[in-house]
XYZ file of C-alpha atoms in Angstrom:
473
model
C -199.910 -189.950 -9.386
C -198.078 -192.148 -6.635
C -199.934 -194.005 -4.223
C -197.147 -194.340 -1.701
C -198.499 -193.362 1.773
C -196.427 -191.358 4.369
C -195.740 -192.847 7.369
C -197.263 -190.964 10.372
C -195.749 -190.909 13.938
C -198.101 -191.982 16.691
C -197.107 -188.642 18.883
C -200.239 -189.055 21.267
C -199.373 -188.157 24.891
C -199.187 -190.870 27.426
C -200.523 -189.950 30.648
C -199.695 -192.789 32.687
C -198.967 -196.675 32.753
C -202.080 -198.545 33.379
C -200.360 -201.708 34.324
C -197.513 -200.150 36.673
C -200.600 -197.501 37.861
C -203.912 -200.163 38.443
C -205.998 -199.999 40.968
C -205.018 -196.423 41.550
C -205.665 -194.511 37.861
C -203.986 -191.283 36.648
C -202.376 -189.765 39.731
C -202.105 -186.671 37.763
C -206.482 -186.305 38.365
C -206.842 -184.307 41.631
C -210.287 -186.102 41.469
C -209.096 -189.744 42.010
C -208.402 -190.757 45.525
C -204.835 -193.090 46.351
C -206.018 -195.391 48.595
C -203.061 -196.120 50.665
C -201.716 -199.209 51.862
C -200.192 -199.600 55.355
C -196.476 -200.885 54.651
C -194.416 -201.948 58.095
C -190.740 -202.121 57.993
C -187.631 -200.710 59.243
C -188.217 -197.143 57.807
C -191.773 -196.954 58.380
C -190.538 -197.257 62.347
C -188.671 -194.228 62.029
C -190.844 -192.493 60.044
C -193.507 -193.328 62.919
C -191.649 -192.656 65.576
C -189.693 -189.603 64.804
C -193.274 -187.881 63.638
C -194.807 -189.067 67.221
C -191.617 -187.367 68.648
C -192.301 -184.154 66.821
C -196.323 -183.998 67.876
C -195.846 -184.601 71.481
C -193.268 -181.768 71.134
C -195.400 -179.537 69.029
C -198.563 -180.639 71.198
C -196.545 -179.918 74.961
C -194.062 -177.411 74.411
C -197.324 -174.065 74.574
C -198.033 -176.224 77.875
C -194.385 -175.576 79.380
C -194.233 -172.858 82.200
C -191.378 -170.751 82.839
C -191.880 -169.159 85.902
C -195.037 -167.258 86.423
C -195.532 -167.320 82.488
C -195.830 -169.470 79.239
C -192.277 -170.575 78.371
C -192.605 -169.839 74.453
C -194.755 -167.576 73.407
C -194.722 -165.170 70.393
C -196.651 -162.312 71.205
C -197.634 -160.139 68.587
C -200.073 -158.001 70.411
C -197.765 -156.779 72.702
C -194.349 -157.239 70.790
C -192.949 -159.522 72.961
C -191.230 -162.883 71.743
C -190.603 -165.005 75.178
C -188.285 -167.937 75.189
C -187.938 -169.436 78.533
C -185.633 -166.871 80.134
C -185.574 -164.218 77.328
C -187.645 -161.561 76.219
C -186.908 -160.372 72.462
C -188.269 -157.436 70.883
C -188.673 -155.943 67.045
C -185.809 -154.854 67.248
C -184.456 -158.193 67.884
C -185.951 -159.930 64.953
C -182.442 -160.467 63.010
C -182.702 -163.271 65.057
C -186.132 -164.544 63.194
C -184.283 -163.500 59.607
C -181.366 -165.652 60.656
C -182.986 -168.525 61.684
C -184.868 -168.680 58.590
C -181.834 -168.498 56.577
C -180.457 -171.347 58.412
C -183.592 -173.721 57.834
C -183.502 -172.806 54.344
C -179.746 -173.764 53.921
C -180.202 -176.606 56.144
C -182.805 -178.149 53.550
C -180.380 -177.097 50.896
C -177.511 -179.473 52.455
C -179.934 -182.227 53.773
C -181.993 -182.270 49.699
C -178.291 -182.358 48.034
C -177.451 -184.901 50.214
C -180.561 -187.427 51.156
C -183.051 -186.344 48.432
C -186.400 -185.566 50.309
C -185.918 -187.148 53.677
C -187.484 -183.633 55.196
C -190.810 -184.393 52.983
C -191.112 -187.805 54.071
C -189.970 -187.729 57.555
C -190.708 -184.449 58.698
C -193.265 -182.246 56.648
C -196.455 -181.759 59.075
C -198.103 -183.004 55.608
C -197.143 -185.828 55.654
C -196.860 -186.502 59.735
C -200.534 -185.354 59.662
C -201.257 -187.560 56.377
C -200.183 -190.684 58.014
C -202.042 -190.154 61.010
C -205.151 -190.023 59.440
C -204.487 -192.532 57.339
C -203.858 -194.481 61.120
C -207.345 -193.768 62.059
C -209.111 -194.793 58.207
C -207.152 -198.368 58.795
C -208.501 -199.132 61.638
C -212.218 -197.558 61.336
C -212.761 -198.715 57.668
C -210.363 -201.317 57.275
C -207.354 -201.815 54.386
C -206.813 -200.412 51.212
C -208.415 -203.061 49.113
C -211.569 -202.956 51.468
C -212.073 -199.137 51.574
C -211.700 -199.162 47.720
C -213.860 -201.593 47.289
C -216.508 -200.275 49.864
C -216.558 -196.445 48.061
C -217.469 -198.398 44.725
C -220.385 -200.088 46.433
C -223.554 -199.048 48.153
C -223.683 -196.997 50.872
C -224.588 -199.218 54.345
C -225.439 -198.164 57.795
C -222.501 -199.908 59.050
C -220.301 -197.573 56.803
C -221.895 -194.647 57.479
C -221.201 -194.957 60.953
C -217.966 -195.771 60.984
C -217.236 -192.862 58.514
C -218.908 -190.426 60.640
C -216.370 -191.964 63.472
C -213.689 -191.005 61.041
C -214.337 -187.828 60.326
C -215.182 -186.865 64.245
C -211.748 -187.895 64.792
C -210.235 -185.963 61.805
C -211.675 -183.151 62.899
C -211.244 -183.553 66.682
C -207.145 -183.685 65.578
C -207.754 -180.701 63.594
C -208.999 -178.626 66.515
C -206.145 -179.925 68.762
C -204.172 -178.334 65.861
C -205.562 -175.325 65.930
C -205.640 -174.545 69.657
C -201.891 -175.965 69.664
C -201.278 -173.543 67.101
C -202.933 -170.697 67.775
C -201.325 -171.201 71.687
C -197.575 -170.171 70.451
C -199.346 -166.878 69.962
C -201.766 -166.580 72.572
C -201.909 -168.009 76.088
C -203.215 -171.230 75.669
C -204.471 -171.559 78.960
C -206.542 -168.795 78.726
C -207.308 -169.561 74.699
C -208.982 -173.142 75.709
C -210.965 -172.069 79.316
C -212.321 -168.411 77.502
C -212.982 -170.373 74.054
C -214.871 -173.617 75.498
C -216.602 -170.896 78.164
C -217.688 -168.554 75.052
C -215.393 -165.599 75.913
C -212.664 -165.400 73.589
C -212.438 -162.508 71.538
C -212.743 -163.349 67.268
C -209.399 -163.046 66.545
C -208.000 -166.304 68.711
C -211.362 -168.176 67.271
C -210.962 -167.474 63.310
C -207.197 -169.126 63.292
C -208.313 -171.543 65.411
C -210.833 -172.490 63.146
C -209.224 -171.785 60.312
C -205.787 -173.672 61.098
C -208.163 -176.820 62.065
C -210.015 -176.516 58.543
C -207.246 -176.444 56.933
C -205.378 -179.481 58.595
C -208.652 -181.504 57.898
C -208.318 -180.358 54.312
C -205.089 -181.385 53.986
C -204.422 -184.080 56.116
C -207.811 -185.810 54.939
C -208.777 -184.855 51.555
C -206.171 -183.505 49.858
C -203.078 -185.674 50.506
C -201.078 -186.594 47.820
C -202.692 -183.143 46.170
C -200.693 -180.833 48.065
C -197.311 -182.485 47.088
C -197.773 -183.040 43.332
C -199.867 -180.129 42.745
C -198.829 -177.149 45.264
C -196.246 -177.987 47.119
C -193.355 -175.708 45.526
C -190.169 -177.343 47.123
C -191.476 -180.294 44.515
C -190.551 -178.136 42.045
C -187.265 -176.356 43.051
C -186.140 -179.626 44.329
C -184.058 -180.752 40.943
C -181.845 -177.722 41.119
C -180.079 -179.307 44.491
C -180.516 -183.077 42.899
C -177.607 -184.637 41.602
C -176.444 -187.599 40.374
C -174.814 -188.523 44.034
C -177.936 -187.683 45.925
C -179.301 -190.348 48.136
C -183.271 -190.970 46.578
C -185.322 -193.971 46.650
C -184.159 -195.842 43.078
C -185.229 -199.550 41.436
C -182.621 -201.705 40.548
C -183.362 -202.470 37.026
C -180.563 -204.765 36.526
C -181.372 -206.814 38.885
C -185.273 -206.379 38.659
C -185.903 -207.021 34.953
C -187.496 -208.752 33.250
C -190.129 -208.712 36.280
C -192.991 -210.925 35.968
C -194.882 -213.306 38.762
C -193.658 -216.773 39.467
C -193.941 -219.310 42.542
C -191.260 -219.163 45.380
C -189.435 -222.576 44.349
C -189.012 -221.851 41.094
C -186.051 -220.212 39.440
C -186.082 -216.736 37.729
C -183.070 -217.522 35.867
C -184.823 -220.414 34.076
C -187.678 -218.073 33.474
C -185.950 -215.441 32.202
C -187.067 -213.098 34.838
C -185.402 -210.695 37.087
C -186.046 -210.492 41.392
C -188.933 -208.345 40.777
C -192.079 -210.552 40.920
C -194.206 -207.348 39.924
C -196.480 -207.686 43.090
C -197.419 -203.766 42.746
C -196.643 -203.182 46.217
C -193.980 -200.403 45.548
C -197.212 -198.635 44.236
C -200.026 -199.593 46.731
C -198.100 -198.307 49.343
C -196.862 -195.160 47.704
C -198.404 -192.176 49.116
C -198.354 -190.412 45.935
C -199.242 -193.032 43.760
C -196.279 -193.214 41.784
C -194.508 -196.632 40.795
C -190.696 -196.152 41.803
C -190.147 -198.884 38.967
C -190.478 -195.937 36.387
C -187.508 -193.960 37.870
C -186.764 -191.138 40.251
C -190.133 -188.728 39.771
C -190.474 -185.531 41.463
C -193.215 -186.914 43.400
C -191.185 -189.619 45.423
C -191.126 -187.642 48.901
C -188.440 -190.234 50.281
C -190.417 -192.057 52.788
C -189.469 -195.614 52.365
C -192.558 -197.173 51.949
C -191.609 -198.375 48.864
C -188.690 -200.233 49.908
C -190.251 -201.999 53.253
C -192.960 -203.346 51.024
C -190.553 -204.504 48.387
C -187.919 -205.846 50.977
C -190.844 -207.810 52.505
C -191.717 -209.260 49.752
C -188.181 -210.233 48.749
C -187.694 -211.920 52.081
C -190.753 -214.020 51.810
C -189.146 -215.089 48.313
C -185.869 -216.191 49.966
C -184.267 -213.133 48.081
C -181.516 -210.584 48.589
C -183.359 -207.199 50.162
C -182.530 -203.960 48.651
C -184.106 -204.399 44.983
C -185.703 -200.964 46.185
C -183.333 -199.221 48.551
C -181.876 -195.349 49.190
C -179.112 -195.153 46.472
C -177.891 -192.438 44.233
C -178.711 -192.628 39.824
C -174.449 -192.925 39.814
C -174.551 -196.272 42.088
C -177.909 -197.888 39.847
C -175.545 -197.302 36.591
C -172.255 -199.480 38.492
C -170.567 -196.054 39.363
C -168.640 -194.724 42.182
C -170.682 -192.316 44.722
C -168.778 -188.900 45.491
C -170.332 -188.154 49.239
C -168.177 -185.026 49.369
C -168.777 -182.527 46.216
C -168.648 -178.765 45.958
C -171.985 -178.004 45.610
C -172.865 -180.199 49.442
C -169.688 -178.548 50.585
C -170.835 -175.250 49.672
C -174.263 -175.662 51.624
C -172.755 -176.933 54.502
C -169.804 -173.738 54.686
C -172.709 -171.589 54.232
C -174.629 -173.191 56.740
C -172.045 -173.161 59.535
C -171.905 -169.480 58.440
C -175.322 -168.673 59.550
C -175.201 -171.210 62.782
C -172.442 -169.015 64.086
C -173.561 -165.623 63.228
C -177.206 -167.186 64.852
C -174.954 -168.024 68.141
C -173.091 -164.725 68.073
C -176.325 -162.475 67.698
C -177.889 -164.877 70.575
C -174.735 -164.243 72.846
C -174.760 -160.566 72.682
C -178.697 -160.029 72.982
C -178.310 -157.678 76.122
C -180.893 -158.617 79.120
C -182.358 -155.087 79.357
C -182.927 -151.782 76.692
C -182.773 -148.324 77.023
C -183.656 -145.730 74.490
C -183.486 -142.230 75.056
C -186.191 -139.418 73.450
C -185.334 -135.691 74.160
C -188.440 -133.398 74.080
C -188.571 -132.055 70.964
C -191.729 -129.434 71.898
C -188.826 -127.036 74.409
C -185.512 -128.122 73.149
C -183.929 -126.420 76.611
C -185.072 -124.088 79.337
C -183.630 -122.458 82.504
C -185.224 -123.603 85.524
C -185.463 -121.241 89.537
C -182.086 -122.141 90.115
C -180.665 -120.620 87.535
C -179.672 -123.896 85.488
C -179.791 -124.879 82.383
C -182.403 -127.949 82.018
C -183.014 -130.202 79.312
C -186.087 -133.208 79.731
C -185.878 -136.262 78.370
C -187.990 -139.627 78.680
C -186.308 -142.883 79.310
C -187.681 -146.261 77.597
C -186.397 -148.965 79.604
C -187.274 -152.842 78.546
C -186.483 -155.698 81.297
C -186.136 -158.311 79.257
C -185.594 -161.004 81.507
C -188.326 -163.319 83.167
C -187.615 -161.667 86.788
C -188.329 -158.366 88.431
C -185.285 -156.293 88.042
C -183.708 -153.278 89.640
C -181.605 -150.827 87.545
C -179.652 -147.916 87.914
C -179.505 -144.671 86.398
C -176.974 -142.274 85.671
C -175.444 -140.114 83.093
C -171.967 -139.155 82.215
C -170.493 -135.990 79.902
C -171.911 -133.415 82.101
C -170.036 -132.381 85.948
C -172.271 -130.961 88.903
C -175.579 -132.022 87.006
C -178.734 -131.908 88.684
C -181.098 -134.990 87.857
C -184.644 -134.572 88.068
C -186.259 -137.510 88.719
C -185.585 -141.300 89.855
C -182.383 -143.001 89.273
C -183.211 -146.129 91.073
C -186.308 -148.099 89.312
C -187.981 -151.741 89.585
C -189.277 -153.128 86.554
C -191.593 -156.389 85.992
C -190.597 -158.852 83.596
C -191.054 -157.740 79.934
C -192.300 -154.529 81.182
C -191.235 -151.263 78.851
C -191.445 -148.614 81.350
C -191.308 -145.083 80.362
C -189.798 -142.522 82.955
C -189.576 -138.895 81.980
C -186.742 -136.735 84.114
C -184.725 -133.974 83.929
C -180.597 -132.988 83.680
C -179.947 -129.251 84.917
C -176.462 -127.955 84.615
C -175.226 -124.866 85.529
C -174.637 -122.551 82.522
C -170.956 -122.188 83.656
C -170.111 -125.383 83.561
C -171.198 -126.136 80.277
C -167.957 -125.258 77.502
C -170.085 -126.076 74.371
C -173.936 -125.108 72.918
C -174.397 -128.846 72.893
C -173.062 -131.206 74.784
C -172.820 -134.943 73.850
C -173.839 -137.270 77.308
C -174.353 -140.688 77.903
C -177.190 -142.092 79.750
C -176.076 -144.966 82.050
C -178.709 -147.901 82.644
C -177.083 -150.636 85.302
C -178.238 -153.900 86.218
C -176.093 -154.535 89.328
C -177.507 -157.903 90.252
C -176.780 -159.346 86.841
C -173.225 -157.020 86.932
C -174.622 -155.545 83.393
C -174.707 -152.031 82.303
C -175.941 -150.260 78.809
C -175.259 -146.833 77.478
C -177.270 -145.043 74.771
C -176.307 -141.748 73.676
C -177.885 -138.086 73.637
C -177.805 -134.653 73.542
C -177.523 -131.433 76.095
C -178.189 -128.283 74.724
C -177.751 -124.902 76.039
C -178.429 -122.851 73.170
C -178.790 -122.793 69.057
């Protein structure tokens, strides 16, 4: 019987690189923490200053007054939508569907185009991640330090300025959720009736809850949310191509990495630019090393390559070993900015920008709606006439006390019962029943199609919705 031996494959799943990944473990394992490190550099300025842009514009715009009232302000209570000078209503909400269509075809083009600029930049995760990573600098000090002081024993010192931490976290997270929760309620009236014990339990659960969950997120879960939940993570590679901008390593220019001292020279060592300092990975906020390739993971921030261009400058190097590139520029071929599938985005986009404008445009400043009464469909009144009773819904859906109007064409010698000339308060619906009589003579048909007239003289604007006048069945 032969003794030969088959040869078995070693087919054993890797789950990560322990020398590309030390100090930070398998950030696959919700349970280990990334302990950030603070990177400076050109696109950590940005990043820092466009997401302090965006909070003092999420944080003041509910503060904004437009004349007697809150300049934004979705009301779902009473089915109002204000924006500064106009009132929308349900039946306005194509807008909403619209705009929605546009952000998602805006991340299309800008994801085909710059990778994930809106997840690094933008996303309130990772505004909100960064900013508490601000305050866990400078309460508990760097990276290495707060590692190295969660391995140890607890001290009193630490304790305190933990508890200093987390009053802050949280104190951001209820600024969140009364900043929140005030696009949807009055926030003047949300902070005095909530700090004063008054406000009702709807306006306190999403408070509460939106501030639990940006203390969650911002402070716990991090890097969890993007690698584990986030879904555009996952859709992402369908709008990826090889001409998208990402963050990419230069491995021809990189390898072999290995350390060495700044006078001597890597071409007599054998090595490539990258010393292998692991500061790509330190200051990744997903814990990923970019040296391993593009990864769904990489959110685009740039940390990466302000670390690594730092270092490169201390070494008397060329910057850019880690820079935004595209997978056909790392492999010495040409980048093709404009390609069908970008091109498509952006038609489609423009699409939806001007059908946004047009339904903006032609939003009319006041409704009407007409309801006959359905209970006596017609009747004939003292004089003799034949009168039909309607009620009138009129919305003023301006910001300013507005006199309208009424009249009705289709019908000659009619009779109206009730006022013509109203005054109605800014986003007031008011209802006005009245009556049309008509004498029977002048009336050719059993039904009679009219036109009810609503006319807005100051703001030379007039609306007509159509009805019925009946005589008989």
């Amino acid at each position: 019987m032969s003794q030969d031996k088959i040869d078995i494959k070693d087919v054993t799943p890797k789950t990560f690189n322990p020398k590309t990944h030390k100090g930070n473990g398998d950030r696959f394992n919700p349970s280990n923490r990334i302990y950030v490190r603070e990177s400076k550099g050109t696109y950590q300025k940005l990043r820092r200053y466009g997401g302090w842009f965006l909070l003092v514009l999420f944080a003041m715009v509910p503060w904004i007054s437009y004349g007697d009232r809150q300049a934004i302000l979705l009301d779902f209570s009473h089915q109002q939508f204000n924006f500064f000078g106009t009132t929308l209503y349900p039946q306005d909400l194509t807008l909403l569907a619209l705009l929605f269509m546009i952000a998602a075809f805006g991340l299309f083009f800008i994801t085909t185009f710059l990778g994930r600029v809106w997840c690094g930049y933008l996303c309130p995760q990772t505004v909100w991640t960064f900013m508490y990573i601000w305050f866990e600098e400078k309460l508990e000090g760097s990276a290495n330090k707060r590692r190295k002081q969660d391995a140890g024993k607890l001290t009193t010192d630490l304790v305190l300025r933990k508890t200093v931490k987390h009053i802050a976290w949280f104190a951001i997270a209820l600024a969140t959720g009364f900043t929140f929760v005030g696009y949807f309620v009055p926030i003047r009236d949300l902070v005095v009736d909530f700090f004063t014990l008054n406000a009702s339990f709807g306006p306190v659960f999403w408070v509460m809850f939106f501030a639990i969950c940006t203390y969650g997120n911002a402070g716990w879960m991090r890097s969890i949310m993007c690698i584990h939940m986030c879904p555009y993570a996952r859709f992402q590679s369908a709008m990826f191509d090889k001409d998208t901008f990402i963050v990419g390593y230069n491995t021809k220019r990189g390898e072999q990495r290995g350390p060495r001292s700044r006078k001597a020279d890597p071409k007599q060592l054998g090595l490539g630019d990258c010393i292998d300092c692991d500061l790509c990975v330190q200051v990744c906020p997903t814990g990923i090393d970019i040296r391993d390739g593009l990864q769904y993971e990489c959110i685009n921030c740039g940390a990466c390559i302000d670390a690594c261009d730092t270092t490169m400058e201390r070494m008397g190097y060329e910057k850019g070993l880690i820079s935004y590139t595209t997978e056909h520029r790392l492999s010495g071929k040409h980048t093709k900015v404009m390609r069908p599938k970008l091109i498509g985005y952006g038609l489609v986009l423009l699409v939806m920008l001007g059908l946004f404008f047009a339904q903006v445009a032609s939003v009319d400043p006041a409704g009407l709606s007409v309801i006959r009464d359905r209970s006596q469909l017609f009747k004939v009144n003292s004089s003799g006439e034949v009168e039909n009773t309607y009620t009138l819904k009129v919305i003023n859906k301006t910001q300013q006390t507005q006199e309208y109007q009424l009249d009705v064409k289709g019908l000659s010698d009619v009779s109206w019962y009730g006022k013509q000339t109203i005054h109605v308060s800014p986003g007031e619906v008011l209802n006005l029943p009245l009556s049309l009589g008509v004498n029977p003579d002048k009336l050719s048909s059993s039904i009679t199609t009219i036109q009810f007239i609503l006319t807005d003289k100051s703001n030379d604007f007039s609306i007509e919705v159509e009805s019925r006048f009946i005589k008989k069945l």
